[in-house]
Coordinates of C-alpha atoms in Angstrom, one line a residue:
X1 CA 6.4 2.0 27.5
X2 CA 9.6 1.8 25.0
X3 CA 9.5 0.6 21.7
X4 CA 12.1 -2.8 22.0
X5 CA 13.0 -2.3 18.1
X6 CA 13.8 1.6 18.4
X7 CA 13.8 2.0 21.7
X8 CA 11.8 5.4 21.6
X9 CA 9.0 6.2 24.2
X10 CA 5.6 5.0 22.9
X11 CA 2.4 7.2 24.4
X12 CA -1.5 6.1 24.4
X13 CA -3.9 7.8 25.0
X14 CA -7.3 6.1 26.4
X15 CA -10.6 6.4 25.4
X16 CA -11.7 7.8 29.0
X17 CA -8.6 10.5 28.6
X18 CA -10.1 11.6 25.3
X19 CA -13.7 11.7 26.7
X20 CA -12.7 13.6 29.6
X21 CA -11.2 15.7 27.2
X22 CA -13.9 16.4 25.0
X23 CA -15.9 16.8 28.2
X24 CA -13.8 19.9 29.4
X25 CA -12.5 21.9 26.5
X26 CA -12.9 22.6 23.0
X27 CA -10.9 23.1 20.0
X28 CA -10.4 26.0 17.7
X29 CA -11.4 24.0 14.8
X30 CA -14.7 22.7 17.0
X31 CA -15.4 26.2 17.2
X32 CA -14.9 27.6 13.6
X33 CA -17.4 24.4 12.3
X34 CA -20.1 25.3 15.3
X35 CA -19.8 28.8 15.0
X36 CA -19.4 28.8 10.9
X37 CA -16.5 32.1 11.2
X38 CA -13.1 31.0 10.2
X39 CA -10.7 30.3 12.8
X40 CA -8.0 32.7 12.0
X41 CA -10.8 35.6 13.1
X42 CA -11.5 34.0 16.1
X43 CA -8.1 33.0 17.2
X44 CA -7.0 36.6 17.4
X45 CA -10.1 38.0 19.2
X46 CA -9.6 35.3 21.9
X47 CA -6.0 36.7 21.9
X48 CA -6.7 40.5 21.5
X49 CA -9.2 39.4 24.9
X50 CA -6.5 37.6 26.3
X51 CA -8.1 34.3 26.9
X52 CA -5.9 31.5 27.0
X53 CA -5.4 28.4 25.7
X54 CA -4.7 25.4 27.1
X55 CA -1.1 24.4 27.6
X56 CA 0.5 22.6 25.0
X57 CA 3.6 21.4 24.5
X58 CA 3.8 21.1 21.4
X59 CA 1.9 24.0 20.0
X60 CA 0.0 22.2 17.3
X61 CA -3.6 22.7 19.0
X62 CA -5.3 25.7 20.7
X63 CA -7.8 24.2 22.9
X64 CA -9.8 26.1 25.3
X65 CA -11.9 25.2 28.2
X66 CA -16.1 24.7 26.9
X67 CA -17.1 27.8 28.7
X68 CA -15.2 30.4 26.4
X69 CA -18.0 29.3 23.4
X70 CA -20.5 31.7 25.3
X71 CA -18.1 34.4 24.6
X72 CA -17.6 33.2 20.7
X73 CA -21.0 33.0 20.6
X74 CA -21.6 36.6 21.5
X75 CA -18.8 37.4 19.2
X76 CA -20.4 35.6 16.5
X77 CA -23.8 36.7 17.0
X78 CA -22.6 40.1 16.2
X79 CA -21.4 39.0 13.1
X80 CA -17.7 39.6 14.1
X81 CA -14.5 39.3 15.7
X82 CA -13.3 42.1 15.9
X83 CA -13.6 45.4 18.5
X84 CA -14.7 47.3 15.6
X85 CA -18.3 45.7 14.1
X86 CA -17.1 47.2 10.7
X87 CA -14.0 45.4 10.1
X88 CA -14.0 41.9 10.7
X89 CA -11.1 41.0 8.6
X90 CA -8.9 43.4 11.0
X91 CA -6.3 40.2 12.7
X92 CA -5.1 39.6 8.5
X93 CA -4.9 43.5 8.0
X94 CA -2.5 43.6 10.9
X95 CA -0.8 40.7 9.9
X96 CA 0.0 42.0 6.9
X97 CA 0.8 45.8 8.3
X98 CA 3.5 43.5 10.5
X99 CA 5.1 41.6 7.4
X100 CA 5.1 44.7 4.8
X101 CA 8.5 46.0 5.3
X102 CA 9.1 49.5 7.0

């Protein structure tokens, strides 16, 4: 549907397309307040695991289908995200190896 003033594209989204939604996936953010471990850590796990996001578009959510939170849990449950139990801040340490200048 187009705006008639502006004449840009105008989207909705339904209250059954958001439930079906929520009934299917789950966001990063859902995760970090269920699982109480901050989002940055578990982002990269999920990536160093290669589990995948939902597509979008616009790159402003990572959602991923309900059944990955048995694999955060475990992760959790450990107490970390990592591959190595001792380091759990180990995605911000490479981060940081990346951006420090050679």
């Amino acid at each position: 549907m187009r705006n008639p003033d502006t004449q840009h594209n105008r989207c909705h989204i339904t209250a059954q397309s958001l439930q079906a939604f929520e009934t299917n996936y789950v966001t990063l953010g859902q995760m970090e307040e269920q699982f109480e471990f901050a989002a940055i850590h578990l982002a990269c796990a999920l990536d160093r695991r290669e589990i995948e996001t939902i597509p979008c578009d616009a790159g402003f959510v990572r959602a991923y289908p309900k059944e990955i939170r048995d694999i955060v849990r475990e992760l959790t449950k450990r107490g970390n995200t990592s591959d190595q139990p001792e380091n759990t801040n180990d995605c911000l340490n490479q981060e940081k190896q990346v951006a420090a200048p050679s």
